[in-house]
XYZ file of C-alpha atoms in Angstrom:
178
model
C 14.010 -17.231 29.963
C 10.461 -15.958 29.961
C 7.546 -17.684 28.322
C 7.281 -15.253 25.391
C 10.921 -15.863 24.446
C 10.391 -19.638 24.620
C 7.330 -19.402 22.363
C 9.216 -17.170 19.892
C 12.175 -19.567 19.741
C 9.843 -22.480 19.036
C 8.012 -20.435 16.386
C 11.330 -19.505 14.747
C 12.380 -23.170 14.595
C 9.046 -24.182 13.052
C 9.192 -21.234 10.619
C 12.663 -22.297 9.490
C 11.335 -25.823 8.887
C 8.491 -24.441 6.768
C 10.879 -22.219 4.786
C 13.203 -25.184 4.215
C 10.230 -27.257 3.100
C 9.217 -24.488 0.668
C 12.751 -24.320 -0.751
C 12.975 -28.091 -1.208
C 9.462 -28.332 -2.692
C 10.131 -25.516 -5.160
C 12.711 -27.774 -6.811
C 10.076 -30.394 -7.615
C 8.345 -30.675 -10.965
C 5.167 -28.666 -11.630
C 2.784 -31.490 -10.703
C 4.837 -32.725 -7.758
C 4.867 -29.335 -6.044
C 1.117 -28.805 -6.381
C 0.507 -30.333 -2.937
C 3.552 -29.429 -0.781
C 3.773 -25.739 -1.726
C 0.221 -24.822 -0.626
C 0.572 -26.907 2.545
C 3.836 -25.196 3.491
C 2.450 -21.786 2.540
C -0.686 -22.216 4.635
C 1.369 -23.583 7.529
C 3.739 -20.620 7.374
C 0.808 -18.194 7.224
C -0.806 -19.792 10.297
C 2.527 -19.674 12.117
C 2.980 -15.986 11.305
C -0.513 -15.287 12.637
C 0.429 -17.159 15.828
C 3.632 -15.112 16.187
C 1.698 -11.853 15.822
C -0.950 -13.009 18.313
C 1.527 -14.072 20.965
C 3.641 -10.916 20.657
C 0.778 -8.437 20.918
C 0.221 -6.761 24.241
C -1.390 -9.359 26.487
C -1.210 -12.023 23.779
C 0.077 -14.864 25.929
C -2.071 -13.893 28.891
C -5.311 -14.267 26.923
C -4.301 -17.575 25.402
C -2.292 -19.444 28.013
C -2.092 -22.625 25.920
C 0.413 -22.175 23.113
C 2.535 -24.321 20.805
C 5.122 -24.879 23.536
C 2.484 -26.382 25.830
C 1.285 -28.604 23.010
C 4.848 -29.770 22.379
C 5.674 -30.569 26.011
C 2.153 -31.667 26.905
C 1.262 -29.421 29.826
C -0.679 -26.296 30.655
C 0.957 -23.078 31.842
C 1.128 -22.671 35.590
C -0.536 -19.737 37.296
C 2.842 -18.105 37.932
C 3.624 -18.133 34.203
C 0.345 -16.601 33.087
C -1.931 -14.021 34.624
C -4.826 -15.587 36.442
C -8.251 -15.224 34.942
C -11.566 -15.403 36.754
C -12.373 -18.980 37.752
C -15.626 -18.974 35.781
C -13.702 -18.732 32.494
C -11.355 -21.695 33.064
C -11.958 -24.666 30.813
C -12.346 -28.044 32.502
C -9.277 -30.248 32.662
C -8.937 -32.636 29.716
C -10.289 -36.114 30.313
C -7.814 -38.897 30.877
C -7.280 -41.280 27.977
C -9.370 -44.382 28.114
C -8.877 -47.653 26.301
C -12.406 -47.464 24.889
C -11.768 -44.053 23.288
C -8.498 -45.239 21.797
C -10.144 -48.374 20.396
C -12.880 -46.193 18.944
C -10.245 -44.011 17.240
C -8.485 -47.088 15.830
C -11.878 -48.328 14.647
C -12.529 -45.086 12.763
C -9.139 -45.317 11.062
C -9.749 -48.996 10.244
C -13.152 -48.223 8.730
C -11.652 -45.449 6.609
C -8.836 -47.690 5.347
C -11.334 -50.469 4.580
C -13.515 -48.025 2.627
C -10.486 -46.917 0.603
C -9.541 -50.522 -0.180
C -13.078 -51.540 -1.136
C -14.380 -48.383 -2.862
C -11.382 -46.169 -3.624
C -10.396 -42.820 -2.105
C -13.078 -40.447 -3.441
C -16.152 -42.475 -2.392
C -14.365 -43.388 0.855
C -13.779 -39.730 1.710
C -17.430 -38.944 1.003
C -18.905 -41.867 2.961
C -16.524 -41.645 5.895
C -16.741 -37.891 6.396
C -20.536 -37.823 5.961
C -20.931 -40.732 8.351
C -18.551 -39.323 10.929
C -20.009 -35.811 10.885
C -23.576 -37.129 11.093
C -22.987 -39.850 13.711
C -20.858 -37.604 15.937
C -23.573 -34.945 15.631
C -21.078 -32.268 14.623
C -23.511 -31.278 11.849
C -27.081 -32.085 10.915
C -27.401 -34.681 8.150
C -27.746 -32.199 5.276
C -24.655 -30.239 6.385
C -22.692 -33.456 6.880
C -23.547 -34.613 3.351
C -22.756 -31.181 1.879
C -19.408 -31.045 3.706
C -18.586 -34.599 2.638
C -19.399 -33.743 -0.970
C -17.094 -30.719 -0.770
C -14.297 -32.882 0.673
C -14.731 -35.556 -2.018
C -14.827 -32.964 -4.807
C -11.664 -31.377 -3.402
C -9.860 -34.733 -3.383
C -11.015 -35.422 -6.948
C -10.017 -31.989 -8.241
C -6.641 -32.101 -6.511
C -5.546 -35.566 -7.565
C -7.427 -36.331 -10.788
C -7.697 -32.887 -12.363
C -4.736 -31.055 -10.802
C -2.132 -33.804 -10.569
C -3.615 -35.896 -13.401
C -3.278 -39.115 -11.399
C -5.243 -42.273 -12.049
C -6.868 -43.074 -8.714
C -7.354 -46.549 -7.315
C -10.977 -47.613 -7.886
C -11.219 -50.209 -5.146
C -11.890 -53.920 -5.034
C -15.454 -53.443 -6.245
C -14.391 -51.938 -9.582
C -14.980 -55.199 -11.534
C -18.556 -55.321 -10.227
C -19.183 -51.700 -11.172
C -17.735 -52.233 -14.664
C -20.372 -54.903 -15.376
C -23.202 -52.399 -15.071
């Protein structure tokens, strides 16, 4: 079986999962389906774009790393994909190190601690602004603007859209005094 057929079979399986998810989520109540329907719809749209990209002429040759490689954890061999000039090859991914994994666990721990202490909306703002600024993905003003957009999105989705009462964190009694 050639590579294109393998990628299409995997895409069909994932598409059927998304369609099943859409069918199940459509049976939920109006507030309960506010989150799963857009997620499944966006996922299905991205998958359809991937199917079109990989089935165009030369689609797999230009992008030799597809969903199948991600699933099985390897790159395509040179016999499976047309060779490109050596100058365009990306460097091999770095091996996992214990320090990087501890750093990732630390980030997750900090985020969970912020949620417990401050609640989800301030935690999303502080964590995303801090991460984007410290990792130098964005300058400080862009990191703060992006973090504000993320926090506003969380607030609008859960408080306004779903009408949920969010957890206010352990510091809520101190804030109520002022």
